[in-house]
Short mmCIF file of C-alpha atoms in Angstrom, two decimals:
data_model
loop_
_atom_site.label_atom_id
_atom_site.label_comp_id
_atom_site.label_asym_id
_atom_site.label_seq_id
_atom_site.Cartn_x
_atom_site.Cartn_y
_atom_site.Cartn_z
CA MET A 819 90.37 -3.62 4.54
CA THR A 820 88.91 -1.11 2.20
CA GLU A 821 91.02 -0.35 -1.04
CA GLU A 822 89.16 2.41 -3.35
CA ILE A 823 90.48 2.48 -6.81
CA ILE A 824 90.04 4.79 -9.96
CA ILE A 825 91.31 3.36 -13.10
CA ALA A 826 91.35 5.88 -16.07
CA GLY A 827 92.28 5.91 -19.47
CA PHE A 828 91.11 5.91 -23.22
CA GLY A 829 87.99 4.14 -24.14
CA GLY A 830 89.19 0.84 -25.69
CA GLN A 831 92.19 0.78 -23.44
CA GLY A 832 90.59 -1.97 -21.46
CA VAL A 833 89.89 0.18 -18.44
CA LEU A 834 86.33 -0.98 -17.50
CA SER A 835 87.59 -4.78 -18.34
CA MET A 836 90.49 -4.51 -16.01
CA GLY A 837 88.23 -3.30 -13.48
CA LYS A 838 85.81 -6.13 -13.97
CA ILE A 839 88.50 -8.62 -13.73
CA MET A 840 89.46 -7.08 -10.44
CA ILE A 841 86.07 -7.57 -8.64
CA HIS A 842 85.59 -11.02 -10.28
CA SER A 843 88.96 -11.99 -8.69
CA ALA A 844 88.11 -10.19 -5.37
CA VAL A 845 84.80 -12.21 -5.28
CA MET A 846 86.58 -15.33 -5.25
CA GLN A 847 88.37 -14.26 -1.80
CA ASP A 848 84.84 -13.59 -0.54
CA LEU A 849 85.49 -9.79 -0.50
CA GLU A 850 82.72 -7.19 -1.09
CA VAL A 851 83.21 -5.26 -4.31
CA SER A 852 81.59 -2.45 -6.28
CA TRP A 853 82.30 -1.41 -9.91
CA MET A 854 81.10 2.14 -10.95
CA PRO A 855 81.67 2.86 -14.48
CA SER A 856 81.65 6.29 -16.44
CA TYR A 857 79.16 5.82 -18.94
CA GLY A 858 77.78 7.41 -22.03
CA PRO A 859 79.77 9.97 -23.98
CA GLU A 860 83.26 8.46 -22.65
CA MET A 861 82.41 5.02 -24.03
CA ARG A 862 81.87 6.56 -27.36
CA GLY A 863 85.38 7.57 -27.59
CA GLY A 864 87.63 10.05 -25.24
CA THR A 865 88.36 9.23 -21.87
CA ALA A 866 86.81 6.34 -19.77
CA ASN A 867 87.13 5.50 -16.05
CA VAL A 868 85.83 3.26 -13.43
CA THR A 869 85.64 3.35 -9.73
CA VAL A 870 86.38 0.11 -8.03
CA ILE A 871 85.97 -0.80 -4.51
CA VAL A 872 87.19 -3.84 -2.78
CA SER A 873 86.53 -4.44 0.97
CA THR A 874 86.14 -6.75 3.87
CA GLU A 875 83.10 -4.55 4.98
CA ARG A 876 79.99 -3.75 3.40
CA ILE A 877 80.62 -1.06 0.96
CA SER A 878 78.41 2.25 1.35
CA SER A 879 78.90 4.79 -1.41
CA PRO A 880 79.97 3.24 -4.79
CA ILE A 881 80.66 6.71 -5.97
CA LEU A 882 83.96 8.52 -4.76
CA ARG A 883 86.22 11.54 -5.15
CA GLN A 884 89.03 10.52 -3.28
CA PHE A 885 90.93 7.22 -4.10
CA ASP A 886 93.51 5.18 -2.07
CA THR A 887 95.06 4.03 -5.70
CA ALA A 888 94.65 5.69 -8.98
CA ILE A 889 95.71 3.82 -12.02
CA ILE A 890 96.39 6.38 -14.75
CA LEU A 891 96.65 5.56 -18.47
CA ASN A 892 96.58 8.73 -20.39
CA GLN A 893 97.68 12.37 -19.94
CA GLN A 894 93.86 13.57 -19.58
CA SER A 895 93.16 11.16 -16.64
CA LEU A 896 96.50 12.07 -14.86
CA ASP A 897 95.28 15.90 -15.30
CA LYS A 898 92.03 14.96 -13.85
CA PHE A 899 92.70 12.62 -11.09
CA GLU A 900 96.26 13.42 -9.81
CA GLY A 901 94.52 15.53 -7.17
CA SER A 902 92.12 12.84 -6.07
CA VAL A 903 94.47 10.43 -4.42
CA LYS A 904 94.23 10.63 -0.94
CA GLN A 905 97.25 11.88 1.08
CA GLY A 906 99.80 8.85 1.49
CA GLY A 907 97.99 7.17 -1.40
CA THR A 908 99.23 5.80 -4.46
CA LEU A 909 99.56 6.78 -8.19
CA ILE A 910 100.18 3.92 -10.82
CA TYR A 911 100.90 5.31 -14.49
CA ASP A 912 101.97 4.32 -17.79
CA THR A 913 104.52 6.71 -19.31
CA ASN A 914 103.49 6.21 -22.77
CA GLY A 915 102.30 9.63 -24.22
CA ILE A 916 102.86 11.55 -20.99
CA THR A 917 104.10 14.72 -21.35
CA ARG A 918 103.53 16.04 -17.86
CA HIS A 919 104.34 13.64 -15.12
CA PRO A 920 102.80 13.58 -11.65
CA GLU A 921 103.90 16.23 -9.50
CA ARG A 922 102.65 15.29 -5.90
CA LYS A 923 105.06 14.68 -3.05
CA ASP A 924 102.49 13.36 -0.57
CA ILE A 925 101.70 10.26 -2.49
CA SER A 926 103.74 7.13 -3.66
CA VAL A 927 104.00 7.23 -7.57
CA TYR A 928 105.03 4.27 -9.67
CA SER A 929 105.44 3.86 -13.19
CA ILE A 930 104.90 1.10 -15.58
CA ASP A 931 105.76 0.97 -19.36
CA ALA A 932 102.87 -1.19 -20.05
CA VAL A 933 102.08 -0.07 -23.77
CA GLU A 934 105.73 -0.84 -24.68
CA GLU A 935 105.93 -4.13 -22.91
CA ALA A 936 102.66 -5.10 -24.62
CA GLY A 937 104.22 -4.19 -28.13
CA LYS A 938 107.36 -6.59 -27.15
CA MET A 939 105.06 -9.27 -26.20
CA ASN A 940 103.37 -8.93 -29.67
CA ASN A 941 99.68 -8.26 -28.25
CA PRO A 942 98.44 -4.67 -27.48
CA LYS A 943 95.43 -6.13 -26.11
CA ILE A 944 97.10 -7.42 -22.93
CA PHE A 945 98.19 -4.14 -22.00
CA ASN A 946 95.54 -3.76 -19.23
CA MET A 947 96.74 -7.15 -17.68
CA ILE A 948 100.27 -5.99 -17.58
CA VAL A 949 99.08 -2.83 -15.65
CA LEU A 950 96.95 -5.16 -13.30
CA GLY A 951 100.02 -7.07 -12.67
CA GLY A 952 101.83 -4.04 -11.69
CA TYR A 953 99.09 -2.78 -9.23
CA LEU A 954 99.12 -6.39 -7.69
CA LYS A 955 102.71 -6.29 -6.98
CA ILE A 956 102.16 -2.77 -5.19
CA LYS A 957 98.89 -3.79 -3.50
CA PRO A 958 98.79 -7.64 -3.38
CA ILE A 959 95.13 -7.47 -2.05
CA ILE A 960 94.22 -10.46 -4.80
CA LYS A 961 96.18 -13.46 -5.05
CA THR A 962 97.14 -14.13 -8.85
CA GLU A 963 95.32 -17.54 -8.52
CA ASN A 964 92.04 -15.84 -7.93
CA VAL A 965 92.91 -13.51 -10.80
CA VAL A 966 93.08 -16.43 -13.10
CA LYS A 967 89.75 -17.84 -11.64
CA GLY A 968 88.23 -14.35 -12.36
CA LEU A 969 89.46 -14.36 -15.63
CA GLN A 970 87.74 -17.63 -16.44
CA GLU A 971 84.26 -16.03 -14.82
CA SER A 972 84.39 -12.90 -16.70
CA LEU A 973 85.75 -13.82 -20.13
CA PRO A 974 83.57 -15.64 -22.47
CA GLU A 975 84.56 -19.18 -22.87
CA ARG A 976 85.72 -18.63 -26.44
CA TYR A 977 88.54 -16.56 -25.14
CA HIS A 978 89.72 -19.23 -22.48
CA HIS A 979 92.62 -20.40 -24.34
CA LEU A 980 93.92 -16.83 -24.07
CA ILE A 981 93.95 -17.11 -20.19
CA PRO A 982 97.75 -18.41 -20.07
CA LEU A 983 99.00 -15.31 -21.94
CA ASN A 984 97.06 -13.10 -19.83
CA GLN A 985 98.52 -14.79 -16.71
CA GLN A 986 102.04 -14.27 -18.49
CA ALA A 987 101.05 -10.37 -18.84
CA ILE A 988 100.31 -9.97 -15.10
CA GLU A 989 103.66 -11.51 -14.26
CA ARG A 990 105.49 -9.41 -16.49
CA GLY A 991 103.68 -6.37 -15.01
CA MET A 992 104.75 -7.63 -11.68
CA GLU A 993 108.44 -7.39 -12.95
CA ILE A 994 108.31 -4.22 -14.57
CA ILE A 995 106.52 -1.64 -12.22
CA ARG A 996 109.21 0.76 -10.78
CA LYS A 997 108.95 3.45 -8.09
CA VAL A 998 109.21 6.99 -9.08
CA SER A 999 108.78 8.43 -5.67
CA GLU A 1000 107.49 7.72 -2.18
CA SER A 1001 105.30 9.87 -0.05
CA MET B 1221 66.92 -24.71 -5.08
CA GLU B 1222 69.84 -22.51 -3.66
CA ARG B 1223 70.27 -18.86 -4.75
CA GLU B 1224 72.94 -18.21 -7.12
CA LEU B 1225 75.70 -15.38 -6.41
CA ARG B 1226 76.55 -13.43 -9.65
CA LEU B 1227 78.38 -10.00 -10.21
CA MET B 1228 75.96 -7.97 -12.39
CA LYS B 1229 74.88 -4.42 -13.42
CA GLY B 1230 71.75 -3.13 -11.69
CA ASN B 1231 70.27 -3.26 -15.23
CA GLU B 1232 71.17 -6.93 -15.88
CA ALA B 1233 70.05 -7.88 -12.37
CA VAL B 1234 66.42 -6.54 -13.37
CA ALA B 1235 66.37 -8.54 -16.42
CA GLU B 1236 67.54 -11.86 -15.05
CA ALA B 1237 65.18 -11.22 -12.13
CA ALA B 1238 62.22 -10.84 -14.41
CA ILE B 1239 62.97 -14.19 -16.16
CA ARG B 1240 63.40 -15.79 -12.72
CA ALA B 1241 60.45 -14.32 -11.23
CA GLY B 1242 58.33 -15.94 -13.74
CA ALA B 1243 57.18 -12.98 -15.76
CA ASP B 1244 55.21 -13.29 -18.81
CA GLY B 1245 56.46 -10.46 -20.82
CA TYR B 1246 58.53 -7.51 -21.13
CA PHE B 1247 57.95 -4.63 -23.58
CA GLY B 1248 60.49 -1.80 -23.98
CA TYR B 1249 62.25 0.52 -25.95
CA PRO B 1250 66.13 1.48 -25.64
CA ILE B 1251 67.24 4.61 -23.87
CA THR B 1252 70.69 5.13 -21.77
CA PRO B 1253 71.11 4.38 -18.77
CA GLN B 1254 68.51 1.45 -19.10
CA SER B 1255 69.26 -0.18 -22.34
CA GLU B 1256 70.98 -3.04 -20.69
CA ILE B 1257 67.66 -4.42 -19.50
CA LEU B 1258 66.48 -5.07 -22.85
CA GLU B 1259 69.72 -6.11 -24.28
CA TYR B 1260 70.21 -8.77 -21.57
CA LEU B 1261 66.75 -10.11 -22.15
CA MET B 1262 66.97 -10.32 -25.72
CA GLY B 1263 70.28 -12.19 -25.40
CA ALA B 1264 68.76 -14.49 -22.66
CA ASN B 1265 65.77 -15.23 -24.94
CA PRO B 1266 63.67 -16.65 -22.28
CA MET B 1267 61.00 -17.53 -24.94
CA GLU B 1268 63.05 -20.51 -25.13
CA THR B 1269 63.15 -21.60 -21.65
CA THR B 1270 60.20 -19.99 -19.67
CA GLY B 1271 58.18 -19.00 -22.62
CA MET B 1272 58.26 -15.30 -21.51
CA VAL B 1273 57.70 -12.68 -24.29
CA VAL B 1274 60.42 -10.12 -24.88
CA LEU B 1275 59.60 -7.45 -27.42
CA GLN B 1276 61.24 -4.30 -28.56
CA ALA B 1277 58.35 -2.00 -29.32
CA GLU B 1278 58.26 0.83 -31.94
CA SER B 1279 58.15 3.25 -29.18
CA GLU B 1280 57.64 4.01 -25.38
CA VAL B 1281 53.88 4.54 -25.92
CA ALA B 1282 53.57 1.16 -27.82
CA ALA B 1283 55.53 -0.57 -24.99
CA ILE B 1284 53.23 0.56 -22.21
CA ASN B 1285 49.89 -0.10 -24.19
CA MET B 1286 51.20 -3.73 -24.80
CA VAL B 1287 51.72 -3.84 -20.94
CA TYR B 1288 48.54 -2.48 -20.47
CA GLY B 1289 46.84 -5.36 -22.71
CA GLY B 1290 48.86 -8.07 -21.12
CA ALA B 1291 48.05 -6.81 -17.75
CA GLY B 1292 44.43 -6.87 -18.81
CA CYS B 1293 44.74 -10.54 -19.72
CA GLY B 1294 46.05 -11.23 -16.06
CA LYS B 1295 49.41 -11.66 -17.07
CA LYS B 1296 52.64 -10.75 -15.17
CA VAL B 1297 53.99 -7.80 -17.26
CA MET B 1298 56.49 -5.25 -17.26
CA THR B 1299 58.27 -2.46 -18.98
CA SER B 1300 61.45 -0.19 -18.22
CA SER B 1301 62.74 2.98 -19.45
CA SER B 1302 64.61 6.21 -18.29
CA SER B 1303 63.00 9.61 -17.44
CA PRO B 1304 62.17 11.14 -21.01
CA GLY B 1305 60.69 7.55 -21.78
CA ILE B 1306 58.83 7.44 -18.78
CA SER B 1307 57.09 10.80 -19.57
CA LEU B 1308 55.98 9.17 -22.94
CA LYS B 1309 54.18 6.35 -20.97
CA GLN B 1310 52.51 8.65 -18.54
CA GLU B 1311 49.13 8.28 -20.59
CA GLY B 1312 49.27 4.37 -20.47
CA ILE B 1313 50.22 4.47 -16.77
CA THR B 1314 47.20 6.25 -15.50
CA TYR B 1315 44.77 4.25 -17.65
CA ILE B 1316 46.48 1.18 -16.31
CA ALA B 1317 45.93 2.67 -12.60
CA GLY B 1318 42.45 3.77 -13.64
CA SER B 1319 41.72 -0.16 -14.90
CA GLU B 1320 43.07 -1.33 -11.67
CA LEU B 1321 45.71 -3.68 -13.35
CA PRO B 1322 48.81 -4.98 -11.98
CA CYS B 1323 52.22 -4.23 -13.90
CA LEU B 1324 55.78 -3.40 -13.05
CA ILE B 1325 57.48 -0.13 -14.67
CA VAL B 1326 61.23 0.23 -13.92
CA ASN B 1327 62.53 3.80 -14.25
CA VAL B 1328 66.38 4.21 -14.35
CA VAL B 1329 66.35 7.82 -13.71
CA ARG B 1330 68.47 10.29 -15.63
CA GLY B 1331 68.79 14.15 -15.14
CA GLY B 1332 66.06 16.39 -16.55
CA PRO B 1333 64.03 18.40 -17.56
CA GLY B 1334 63.71 17.53 -21.19
CA LEU B 1335 66.16 15.25 -22.56
CA GLY B 1336 68.59 16.56 -19.82
CA THR B 1337 71.73 14.29 -19.34
CA ILE B 1338 72.20 10.49 -19.36
CA GLN B 1339 73.92 10.81 -15.90
CA PRO B 1340 71.94 9.51 -12.69
CA ALA B 1341 69.54 11.93 -11.06
CA GLN B 1342 66.43 11.72 -8.55
CA SER B 1343 64.41 14.25 -10.32
CA ASP B 1344 61.32 12.19 -11.20
CA TYR B 1345 60.33 11.67 -7.69
CA PHE B 1346 57.50 14.06 -7.95
CA GLN B 1347 56.59 12.28 -11.27
CA ALA B 1348 56.65 8.78 -9.62
CA VAL B 1349 55.11 9.39 -6.19
CA LYS B 1350 52.39 12.26 -6.92
CA GLY B 1351 51.02 11.10 -10.15
CA GLY B 1352 52.85 11.45 -13.34
CA GLY B 1353 49.61 11.03 -15.48
CA HIS B 1354 46.26 12.82 -14.74
CA GLY B 1355 43.61 11.94 -12.07
CA ASP B 1356 43.56 10.89 -8.74
CA TYR B 1357 45.79 7.75 -8.60
CA HIS B 1358 49.10 6.48 -6.99
CA LEU B 1359 51.93 4.15 -7.82
CA ILE B 1360 53.23 1.83 -5.47
CA VAL B 1361 57.07 3.23 -5.77
CA LEU B 1362 59.90 1.14 -4.60
CA ALA B 1363 63.43 2.59 -4.44
CA PRO B 1364 66.43 -0.04 -4.73
CA ALA B 1365 69.69 1.37 -3.22
CA SER B 1366 71.75 -1.69 -4.58
CA VAL B 1367 72.07 -4.14 -7.44
CA GLN B 1368 70.62 -6.89 -4.95
CA GLU B 1369 67.52 -4.82 -4.22
CA MET B 1370 67.03 -4.05 -8.05
CA ALA B 1371 66.96 -7.99 -8.26
CA ASP B 1372 64.69 -8.41 -5.28
CA PHE B 1373 62.15 -5.73 -6.21
CA VAL B 1374 61.15 -7.28 -9.41
CA ASP B 1375 59.71 -10.07 -7.30
CA LEU B 1376 58.43 -7.88 -4.61
CA GLY B 1377 56.99 -5.34 -7.30
CA PHE B 1378 54.95 -8.26 -9.26
CA GLU B 1379 53.60 -9.61 -5.63
CA LEU B 1380 52.28 -5.98 -4.56
CA ALA B 1381 51.18 -5.25 -7.82
CA PHE B 1382 48.75 -8.21 -7.98
CA LYS B 1383 47.97 -8.00 -4.15
CA TYR B 1384 46.56 -4.72 -4.78
CA ARG B 1385 45.68 -4.68 -8.65
CA ASN B 1386 47.98 -1.48 -9.14
CA PRO B 1387 50.93 -0.62 -11.11
CA VAL B 1388 54.31 -0.73 -9.30
CA MET B 1389 57.05 1.56 -10.24
CA MET B 1390 60.58 0.67 -9.48
CA LEU B 1391 62.55 4.01 -9.17
CA SER B 1392 65.97 3.44 -9.59
CA ASP B 1393 68.82 5.84 -11.13
CA GLY B 1394 71.61 5.60 -13.59
CA ALA B 1395 74.25 4.84 -10.95
CA ILE B 1396 72.65 1.79 -9.62
CA GLY B 1397 71.51 0.59 -12.88
CA GLN B 1398 75.05 0.89 -14.11
CA MET B 1399 77.02 -0.34 -11.09
CA MET B 1400 78.10 -3.92 -10.69
CA GLU B 1401 77.93 -5.61 -7.20
CA LYS B 1402 77.24 -8.96 -6.02
CA VAL B 1403 73.78 -10.37 -6.36
CA TRP B 1404 72.25 -13.20 -4.98
CA LEU B 1405 69.55 -14.56 -7.52
CA SER B 1406 66.35 -16.31 -6.66
CA PRO B 1407 65.77 -19.66 -8.03
CA GLN B 1408 63.65 -19.93 -11.23
CA LYS B 1409 59.71 -19.60 -10.47
CA GLU B 1410 57.35 -21.14 -13.01
CA ARG B 1411 55.22 -18.82 -15.11
CA SER B 1412 51.38 -18.81 -13.42
CA LYS B 1413 49.04 -21.05 -15.23
CA THR B 1414 46.07 -19.73 -13.48
CA VAL B 1415 44.49 -16.62 -14.81
CA PRO B 1416 43.00 -14.12 -12.18
CA GLU B 1417 39.05 -14.10 -12.24
CA TRP B 1418 38.99 -10.51 -13.30
CA ALA B 1419 41.10 -11.14 -16.53
CA THR B 1420 39.59 -10.52 -19.99
CA THR B 1421 40.25 -13.67 -21.73
CA GLY B 1422 37.04 -14.52 -23.06
CA LYS B 1423 33.81 -14.88 -21.54
CA PRO B 1424 33.05 -18.48 -20.35
CA PRO B 1425 28.98 -19.28 -19.72
CA THR B 1426 29.55 -19.70 -16.09
CA ARG B 1427 29.78 -15.89 -15.38
CA GLU B 1428 29.15 -12.30 -16.39
CA ARG B 1429 31.46 -10.51 -18.83
CA ASN B 1430 34.63 -9.16 -17.24
CA ILE B 1431 35.04 -5.43 -18.26
CA ILE B 1432 38.53 -3.41 -17.88
CA THR B 1433 37.97 0.29 -18.61
CA SER B 1434 39.01 3.39 -17.18
CA LEU B 1435 35.95 5.09 -18.27
CA GLU B 1436 32.88 5.92 -16.30
CA LEU B 1437 30.57 8.59 -17.49
CA ASN B 1438 28.20 8.56 -14.45
CA PRO B 1439 29.72 11.32 -11.78
CA ASP B 1440 28.07 9.15 -9.06
CA ASN B 1441 29.60 5.84 -10.20
CA GLN B 1442 32.86 7.52 -10.78
CA GLU B 1443 33.07 9.11 -7.65
CA LYS B 1444 32.42 5.37 -5.95
CA PHE B 1445 35.26 4.39 -7.90
CA ASN B 1446 37.44 7.02 -6.99
CA GLN B 1447 36.44 6.52 -3.05
CA LYS B 1448 37.27 2.74 -3.72
CA LEU B 1449 40.98 3.88 -5.08
CA VAL B 1450 41.22 6.12 -1.94
CA GLU B 1451 40.56 3.02 0.32
CA LYS B 1452 42.79 0.95 -1.41
CA TYR B 1453 45.69 3.73 -1.29
CA ASN B 1454 45.00 3.90 2.58
CA ARG B 1455 45.44 0.00 2.80
CA ILE B 1456 48.55 0.30 0.77
CA ARG B 1457 49.57 3.29 3.47
CA GLU B 1458 48.59 0.83 6.24
CA ASN B 1459 50.42 -2.04 5.51
CA GLU B 1460 53.27 -1.37 2.85
CA VAL B 1461 55.37 1.00 4.23
CA ARG B 1462 59.05 -0.14 4.23
CA PHE B 1463 62.31 1.92 5.28
CA GLU B 1464 65.87 0.87 6.64
CA GLU B 1465 67.43 2.70 9.51
CA PHE B 1466 71.22 3.17 9.77
CA GLN B 1467 72.52 4.22 13.35
CA CYS B 1468 69.16 6.13 14.24
CA SER B 1469 69.11 5.05 17.97
CA ASP B 1470 71.03 7.58 19.34
CA ALA B 1471 70.98 10.15 16.53
CA ASP B 1472 70.92 13.89 17.29
CA TYR B 1473 70.72 14.52 13.44
CA LEU B 1474 69.13 12.79 10.70
CA LEU B 1475 69.85 12.40 7.00
CA VAL B 1476 66.95 11.10 4.65
CA ALA B 1477 67.84 9.52 1.44
CA TYR B 1478 66.83 6.90 -0.93
CA GLY B 1479 68.63 5.01 -3.69
CA THR B 1480 71.99 6.14 -4.58
CA SER B 1481 71.87 9.08 -2.21
CA ALA B 1482 71.19 6.50 0.78
CA ARG B 1483 74.42 5.04 -0.32
CA ILE B 1484 76.60 8.06 -0.35
CA CYS B 1485 74.58 9.18 3.08
CA GLN B 1486 75.62 5.92 4.77
CA LYS B 1487 79.44 6.77 4.25
CA SER B 1488 78.38 10.30 5.28
CA VAL B 1489 76.99 8.91 8.55
CA GLN B 1490 80.38 7.07 9.21
CA LEU B 1491 82.32 10.15 8.48
CA ALA B 1492 80.49 12.29 10.74
CA ARG B 1493 80.38 9.83 13.71
CA GLY B 1494 83.99 9.64 13.15
CA GLU B 1495 84.12 13.35 14.11
CA GLY B 1496 81.86 12.79 16.88
CA LEU B 1497 78.62 14.04 15.52
CA LYS B 1498 75.68 11.49 16.29
CA VAL B 1499 74.10 11.27 12.79
CA GLY B 1500 71.41 8.68 11.80
CA LEU B 1501 70.07 7.67 8.19
CA LEU B 1502 66.33 6.79 7.35
CA ARG B 1503 66.38 5.20 3.96
CA PRO B 1504 62.70 5.07 2.52
CA ILE B 1505 62.45 1.77 0.61
CA THR B 1506 58.82 2.68 -0.34
CA LEU B 1507 58.30 6.15 -1.75
CA PHE B 1508 54.73 5.62 -1.63
CA PRO B 1509 53.60 4.66 0.81
CA PHE B 1510 56.11 7.02 2.57
CA PRO B 1511 57.52 6.13 6.18
CA SER B 1512 55.57 9.45 7.25
CA LYS B 1513 54.66 7.92 10.92
CA ARG B 1514 58.42 6.72 11.67
CA LEU B 1515 59.70 10.37 10.50
CA SER B 1516 57.40 11.84 12.84
CA GLU B 1517 58.54 9.57 15.68
CA LEU B 1518 62.03 10.50 14.89
CA ALA B 1519 61.28 14.16 14.73
CA GLU B 1520 60.77 13.88 18.76
CA LYS B 1521 64.57 12.58 19.06
CA VAL B 1522 66.76 14.44 16.72
CA SER B 1523 67.11 18.28 16.44
CA LEU B 1524 67.29 18.62 12.54
CA MET B 1525 66.66 16.49 9.38
CA ILE B 1526 68.30 16.69 6.00
CA SER B 1527 66.85 15.34 2.89
CA VAL B 1528 69.64 14.37 0.59
CA GLU B 1529 68.50 13.95 -2.91
CA MET B 1530 69.90 14.02 -6.50
CA SER B 1531 67.20 16.81 -7.59
CA ALA B 1532 66.23 20.36 -6.47
CA GLY B 1533 64.26 19.35 -3.67
CA GLN B 1534 61.29 16.86 -4.04
CA MET B 1535 61.08 14.18 -1.29
CA VAL B 1536 62.00 17.08 0.98
CA GLU B 1537 58.28 18.04 0.76
CA ASP B 1538 57.09 14.69 2.17
CA VAL B 1539 59.61 14.91 4.89
CA LEU B 1540 58.26 18.16 5.76
CA LEU B 1541 55.05 17.09 5.76
CA SER B 1542 55.83 14.10 7.75
CA VAL B 1543 57.65 16.08 10.76
CA ASN B 1544 54.84 18.83 10.73
CA GLY B 1545 57.16 21.61 11.78
CA LYS B 1546 58.59 19.50 14.64
CA VAL B 1547 62.02 20.03 13.68
CA PRO B 1548 63.95 22.04 11.09
CA VAL B 1549 64.03 20.26 7.55
CA TYR B 1550 66.73 20.95 5.25
CA HIS B 1551 67.18 20.07 1.36
CA TYR B 1552 70.55 19.18 0.08
CA GLY B 1553 71.17 18.13 -3.53
CA ARG B 1554 72.88 18.31 -6.62
CA MET B 1555 71.62 18.01 -9.97
CA GLY B 1556 72.29 17.59 -13.68
CA GLY B 1557 73.93 14.27 -13.12
CA ILE B 1558 76.21 14.94 -10.59
CA VAL B 1559 76.04 12.88 -7.57
CA PRO B 1560 76.92 14.36 -4.26
CA THR B 1561 79.95 13.05 -2.28
CA PRO B 1562 79.90 11.95 1.43
CA ASP B 1563 82.10 14.66 2.60
CA GLU B 1564 79.98 17.22 0.69
CA VAL B 1565 76.88 15.98 2.94
CA VAL B 1566 78.81 16.19 6.34
CA ALA B 1567 79.95 19.76 5.35
CA PHE B 1568 76.28 20.85 4.53
CA LEU B 1569 75.43 19.04 7.96
CA LYS B 1570 77.84 20.99 9.90
CA SER B 1571 76.94 24.36 8.19
CA LYS B 1572 73.39 23.60 9.56
CA ILE B 1573 74.38 22.72 13.11
CA ILE B 1574 76.36 25.89 13.46
CA GLY B 1575 74.03 27.85 11.61
CA GLY B 1576 71.31 26.60 13.85
#
């Protein structure tokens, strides 16, 4: 099993953190992982993205142009990465602020209103965890219990009291993700 | 003690490995994409645990001269920077080489020339392998291709530096510095309590004065010293060549790549083999000394070689010298912070096979 993922959105949305939590969780299942961020100007505002690879095999190239799954959190990233999803692959996007929706017919498209849901849950910061939950519903490569362990590993201890809230967000994400079209 | 599994960035792995290797001092100045090394060390504050000095110097030039001083006292000292900062350090590096002192210099390469870009590149190969500073000297150059190797090569780098009394450079790049992977960290080593006999730490009555200098105004003596260096470099060539082969045993075509490019080429080998092309990869781990002998042997077996680099073509010159005209050698590279993709490399390989 190899899953090659791009997560892309605005800097500050928790794009890089979401990837970090994924790899920390995957390591709990003895999987091989790599996490390759965009760095530099993107981090100083504008778009941010990270390539995450999770595999049962040793990982060769950490840098890719084609992905099994794209998790898209803003319009710029949709424009940039819609074409990079492999044929038959998966695209998950948050509809918030999207004016041009995905057009490809050869991939499976899912939407998740995570920004809106995070607002309802009174905590915009858990937005990325709602998205992660949605992703794990579609691609259950990592068990939720391992994500909780991954959170324990990747979050500083002073934030550990927020883990139950994050878990709730993941579960909510699993409930609200919906299919737009299938390849 | 057992090794410890962590998920880290390449830069963080260098920093943690330096503490665990029992380094005495790190002197640096921040620059993207390697600032996490200094940042991590400052956060870890090893002065409180191992007694290691971590200092942000006022400039790259100051940092390398602090390394020069620390090395002269026989200490395990290091610095790190990225391309433009490494250029600033070159005067200090040639003095350290000329004084035969051990140290570790980490270059997390970004695209150039000049300030260039902060994105990954491999365009400092010539600078690292062919000199950089003035005068006939070589660094031992280690090229990590994973976060694991960024950690491992700190210890290896110090070992080689002290074994040969020669500066060692770890030539990484922005991609390996910034990416996170699993890394097994070695247990904490104690800092050395002994001082090498050549170190300038004060003259006891029992021996002659130790002198560390790179100045010798008598041409006969200077030539003798140059010859001594040549002999040392030949010993290094004889004993320290390191490389990794990936599916070379039955290969008809050979890719040669180091660092990030080697990771990409591994995937290219898999893709090409999926299409029935017998491709192998030779990954030099030491760039000086270069695995010339092995490439010369492989040149008897394959019909062409491609040097894949994130540069305009630098290592390709050493590949050409190694195979000495036995097979055609091509260069494939991307520049300016663009990393080639595995399929691009396969497409280039195919064009050369068809093109003959």
